[in-house]
PDB file of C-alpha atoms in Angstrom:
ATOM      1  CA  GLN A   1     -25.012  -2.481 -24.282  1.00  0.00           C
ATOM      2  CA  PRO A   2     -24.339  -5.279 -26.772  1.00  0.00           C
ATOM      3  CA  GLU A   3     -24.701  -8.677 -25.081  1.00  0.00           C
ATOM      4  CA  GLU A   4     -21.641 -10.124 -26.778  1.00  0.00           C
ATOM      5  CA  ARG A   5     -19.112  -7.982 -28.574  1.00  0.00           C
ATOM      6  CA  PHE A   6     -17.323  -9.468 -31.579  1.00  0.00           C
ATOM      7  CA  GLY A   7     -14.025 -10.354 -29.921  1.00  0.00           C
ATOM      8  CA  HIS A   8     -15.517 -11.347 -26.577  1.00  0.00           C
ATOM      9  CA  ARG A   9     -17.712 -14.006 -28.152  1.00  0.00           C
ATOM     10  CA  ILE A  10     -14.665 -15.813 -29.547  1.00  0.00           C
ATOM     11  CA  LEU A  11     -11.636 -14.712 -27.495  1.00  0.00           C
ATOM     12  CA  GLY A  12     -13.054 -13.853 -24.064  1.00  0.00           C
ATOM     13  CA  ASN A  13     -12.422 -10.577 -22.269  1.00  0.00           C
ATOM     14  CA  ILE A  14     -10.301  -8.418 -24.594  1.00  0.00           C
ATOM     15  CA  GLU A  15      -9.855  -4.658 -24.846  1.00  0.00           C
ATOM     16  CA  GLN A  16      -9.222  -2.564 -27.922  1.00  0.00           C
ATOM     17  CA  ARG A  17      -5.646  -1.231 -27.977  1.00  0.00           C
ATOM     18  CA  GLY A  18      -5.831   0.822 -31.141  1.00  0.00           C
ATOM     19  CA  SER A  19      -7.110   0.825 -34.689  1.00  0.00           C
ATOM     20  CA  ASN A  20      -6.444   2.368 -38.043  1.00  0.00           C
ATOM     21  CA  ILE A  21      -9.039   2.070 -40.773  1.00  0.00           C
ATOM     22  CA  THR A  22      -8.792   3.254 -44.364  1.00  0.00           C
ATOM     23  CA  ALA A  23     -10.818   2.474 -47.479  1.00  0.00           C
ATOM     24  CA  GLU A  24      -8.173  -0.133 -48.380  1.00  0.00           C
ATOM     25  CA  ARG A  25      -7.658  -2.006 -45.080  1.00  0.00           C
ATOM     26  CA  LEU A  26      -8.251  -2.289 -41.351  1.00  0.00           C
ATOM     27  CA  ARG A  27      -5.659  -2.606 -38.585  1.00  0.00           C
ATOM     28  CA  PHE A  28      -7.010  -3.482 -35.139  1.00  0.00           C
ATOM     29  CA  GLY A  29      -5.028  -4.001 -31.923  1.00  0.00           C
ATOM     30  CA  PHE A  30      -6.400  -5.800 -28.875  1.00  0.00           C
ATOM     31  CA  SER A  31      -5.234  -7.185 -25.543  1.00  0.00           C
ATOM     32  CA  PHE A  32      -4.437 -10.884 -25.899  1.00  0.00           C
ATOM     33  CA  ASP A  33      -1.513 -12.929 -24.678  1.00  0.00           C
ATOM     34  CA  ARG A  34      -0.970 -15.419 -27.495  1.00  0.00           C
ATOM     35  CA  LYS A  35      -1.133 -15.918 -31.241  1.00  0.00           C
ATOM     36  CA  LEU A  36      -4.616 -16.546 -32.608  1.00  0.00           C
ATOM     37  CA  THR A  37      -5.265 -20.023 -33.943  1.00  0.00           C
ATOM     38  CA  SER A  38      -6.431 -20.523 -37.517  1.00  0.00           C
ATOM     39  CA  ASP A  39      -9.774 -21.685 -36.087  1.00  0.00           C
ATOM     40  CA  GLU A  40     -10.167 -18.447 -34.085  1.00  0.00           C
ATOM     41  CA  ILE A  41      -9.310 -16.354 -37.145  1.00  0.00           C
ATOM     42  CA  LYS A  42     -11.909 -18.247 -39.202  1.00  0.00           C
ATOM     43  CA  LYS A  43     -14.548 -17.783 -36.458  1.00  0.00           C
ATOM     44  CA  ILE A  44     -13.855 -14.021 -36.343  1.00  0.00           C
ATOM     45  CA  GLU A  45     -14.113 -13.758 -40.134  1.00  0.00           C
ATOM     46  CA  ASN A  46     -17.358 -15.749 -40.128  1.00  0.00           C
ATOM     47  CA  LEU A  47     -18.906 -13.608 -37.387  1.00  0.00           C
ATOM     48  CA  VAL A  48     -17.984 -10.323 -39.080  1.00  0.00           C
ATOM     49  CA  ASN A  49     -19.233 -11.586 -42.456  1.00  0.00           C
ATOM     50  CA  GLU A  50     -22.489 -12.735 -40.836  1.00  0.00           C
ATOM     51  CA  LYS A  51     -23.075  -9.182 -39.548  1.00  0.00           C
ATOM     52  CA  ILE A  52     -22.191  -7.716 -42.960  1.00  0.00           C
ATOM     53  CA  GLU A  53     -24.694 -10.043 -44.659  1.00  0.00           C
ATOM     54  CA  GLN A  54     -27.429  -9.063 -42.186  1.00  0.00           C
ATOM     55  CA  GLY A  55     -27.417  -5.536 -43.620  1.00  0.00           C
ATOM     56  CA  LEU A  56     -27.380  -3.758 -40.250  1.00  0.00           C
ATOM     57  CA  ALA A  57     -27.813   0.007 -40.066  1.00  0.00           C
ATOM     58  CA  VAL A  58     -24.834   2.062 -38.869  1.00  0.00           C
ATOM     59  CA  CYS A  59     -25.916   5.162 -36.972  1.00  0.00           C
ATOM     60  CA  CYS A  60     -23.807   8.033 -35.628  1.00  0.00           C
ATOM     61  CA  GLU A  61     -24.746  10.183 -32.665  1.00  0.00           C
ATOM     62  CA  GLU A  62     -22.673  12.901 -31.028  1.00  0.00           C
ATOM     63  CA  MET A  63     -22.974  13.032 -27.244  1.00  0.00           C
ATOM     64  CA  ALA A  64     -21.213  13.811 -23.977  1.00  0.00           C
ATOM     65  CA  THR A  65     -18.387  11.375 -23.266  1.00  0.00           C
ATOM     66  CA  ASP A  66     -19.876  10.392 -19.891  1.00  0.00           C
ATOM     67  CA  LYS A  67     -23.187   9.566 -21.553  1.00  0.00           C
ATOM     68  CA  ALA A  68     -21.438   7.462 -24.206  1.00  0.00           C
ATOM     69  CA  PHE A  69     -19.640   5.323 -21.643  1.00  0.00           C
ATOM     70  CA  GLY A  70     -22.764   5.239 -19.473  1.00  0.00           C
ATOM     71  CA  GLN A  71     -24.808   3.651 -22.224  1.00  0.00           C
ATOM     72  CA  GLY A  72     -22.141   1.015 -22.896  1.00  0.00           C
ATOM     73  CA  ALA A  73     -20.087   2.451 -25.748  1.00  0.00           C
ATOM     74  CA  THR A  74     -16.479   1.294 -25.838  1.00  0.00           C
ATOM     75  CA  GLY A  75     -13.347   3.109 -26.894  1.00  0.00           C
ATOM     76  CA  VAL A  76      -9.617   2.650 -26.981  1.00  0.00           C
ATOM     77  CA  PHE A  77      -8.202   1.710 -23.576  1.00  0.00           C
ATOM     78  CA  GLY A  78      -6.280   4.628 -22.096  1.00  0.00           C
ATOM     79  CA  ALA A  79      -7.335   7.118 -24.783  1.00  0.00           C
ATOM     80  CA  LYS A  80      -8.131  10.674 -23.766  1.00  0.00           C
ATOM     81  CA  TYR A  81     -11.465  11.892 -25.096  1.00  0.00           C
ATOM     82  CA  GLY A  82     -12.891  15.400 -25.207  1.00  0.00           C
ATOM     83  CA  GLU A  83     -16.166  16.428 -23.608  1.00  0.00           C
ATOM     84  CA  ARG A  84     -18.137  15.223 -26.651  1.00  0.00           C
ATOM     85  CA  VAL A  85     -17.587  12.174 -28.858  1.00  0.00           C
ATOM     86  CA  LYS A  86     -19.147  10.473 -31.865  1.00  0.00           C
ATOM     87  CA  VAL A  87     -20.687   7.100 -31.074  1.00  0.00           C
ATOM     88  CA  TYR A  88     -21.306   4.679 -33.925  1.00  0.00           C
ATOM     89  CA  THR A  89     -23.921   2.006 -33.290  1.00  0.00           C
ATOM     90  CA  ILE A  90     -24.307  -1.014 -35.552  1.00  0.00           C
ATOM     91  CA  GLY A  91     -27.732  -2.631 -35.424  1.00  0.00           C
ATOM     92  CA  GLY A  92     -31.080  -1.433 -34.097  1.00  0.00           C
ATOM     93  CA  LYS A  93     -32.217  -0.849 -30.517  1.00  0.00           C
ATOM     94  CA  GLU A  94     -33.098  -4.526 -30.057  1.00  0.00           C
ATOM     95  CA  ASP A  95     -30.085  -6.033 -31.865  1.00  0.00           C
ATOM     96  CA  VAL A  96     -27.074  -3.782 -31.232  1.00  0.00           C
ATOM     97  CA  CYS A  97     -23.920  -5.703 -32.101  1.00  0.00           C
ATOM     98  CA  SER A  98     -21.402  -2.878 -31.673  1.00  0.00           C
ATOM     99  CA  GLN A  99     -21.358   0.557 -30.066  1.00  0.00           C
ATOM    100  CA  GLU A 100     -18.029   2.348 -30.303  1.00  0.00           C
ATOM    101  CA  ILE A 101     -16.554   5.790 -29.776  1.00  0.00           C
ATOM    102  CA  CYS A 102     -14.949   6.569 -33.123  1.00  0.00           C
ATOM    103  CA  ALA A 103     -14.149   9.478 -35.404  1.00  0.00           C
ATOM    104  CA  GLY A 104     -15.475   7.662 -38.477  1.00  0.00           C
ATOM    105  CA  PRO A 105     -16.255   7.829 -41.310  1.00  0.00           C
ATOM    106  CA  HIS A 106     -18.414   4.743 -41.656  1.00  0.00           C
ATOM    107  CA  VAL A 107     -20.866   3.196 -44.085  1.00  0.00           C
ATOM    108  CA  ALA A 108     -24.600   3.633 -43.584  1.00  0.00           C
ATOM    109  CA  ASN A 109     -25.238  -0.123 -43.650  1.00  0.00           C
ATOM    110  CA  THR A 110     -23.027  -3.182 -43.152  1.00  0.00           C
ATOM    111  CA  ALA A 111     -24.275  -4.594 -46.476  1.00  0.00           C
ATOM    112  CA  ASP A 112     -22.175  -1.923 -48.229  1.00  0.00           C
ATOM    113  CA  LEU A 113     -18.918  -3.495 -47.060  1.00  0.00           C
ATOM    114  CA  GLY A 114     -18.235  -6.692 -49.015  1.00  0.00           C
ATOM    115  CA  LYS A 115     -16.446  -9.768 -47.636  1.00  0.00           C
ATOM    116  CA  PHE A 116     -14.150  -9.380 -44.595  1.00  0.00           C
ATOM    117  CA  LYS A 117     -10.828 -11.272 -44.707  1.00  0.00           C
ATOM    118  CA  ILE A 118      -8.023 -11.262 -42.106  1.00  0.00           C
ATOM    119  CA  ILE A 119      -4.732 -11.212 -43.998  1.00  0.00           C
ATOM    120  CA  LYS A 120      -2.300 -10.994 -41.085  1.00  0.00           C
ATOM    121  CA  GLU A 121      -2.184 -11.577 -37.323  1.00  0.00           C
ATOM    122  CA  GLU A 122       0.873 -10.525 -35.345  1.00  0.00           C
ATOM    123  CA  ALA A 123       2.244  -9.340 -32.018  1.00  0.00           C
ATOM    124  CA  SER A 124       2.123  -5.564 -31.620  1.00  0.00           C
ATOM    125  CA  SER A 125       3.689  -5.334 -28.145  1.00  0.00           C
ATOM    126  CA  LEU A 126       3.727  -7.399 -24.962  1.00  0.00           C
ATOM    127  CA  GLY A 127       0.192  -8.687 -24.373  1.00  0.00           C
ATOM    128  CA  VAL A 128      -1.171  -6.984 -27.499  1.00  0.00           C
ATOM    129  CA  ARG A 129      -2.030  -8.660 -30.794  1.00  0.00           C
ATOM    130  CA  ARG A 130      -2.918  -6.964 -34.075  1.00  0.00           C
ATOM    131  CA  ILE A 131      -4.946  -8.116 -37.042  1.00  0.00           C
ATOM    132  CA  LYS A 132      -4.838  -6.637 -40.507  1.00  0.00           C
ATOM    133  CA  ALA A 133      -7.873  -7.222 -42.686  1.00  0.00           C
ATOM    134  CA  ILE A 134      -9.303  -6.222 -46.049  1.00  0.00           C
ATOM    135  CA  LEU A 135     -12.700  -6.147 -47.711  1.00  0.00           C
ATOM    136  CA  GLN A 136     -13.014  -8.144 -50.901  1.00  0.00           C
TER     137      GLN A 136
END
């Protein structure tokens, strides 16, 4: 299991509350009770861009849902999953930075992404914030 997930390193204990990713943009919801500061947004951008620059491999493995959660993969809080799921792992066995249940598709390496930029941060619902980001 990754020692420190992206959001946890900067914002503390948060949970994913939804996402929508296209080739043009990312929308990501998470549990948080206040507006992000400009400093927090900059730290998130810097951390994501650091991982992009490291050129980490992105691997997909299909497995039983119980196994996925058992090895530390995360998913959307409250989501219902089938018996088998796709788990995307970013980084190698010794340096995993993210392990998520996701339908994909994804790049093969973080170096393929470009520069990550948060363009909007807003309330989604009570206790849930949402960021919108692009790759430049």
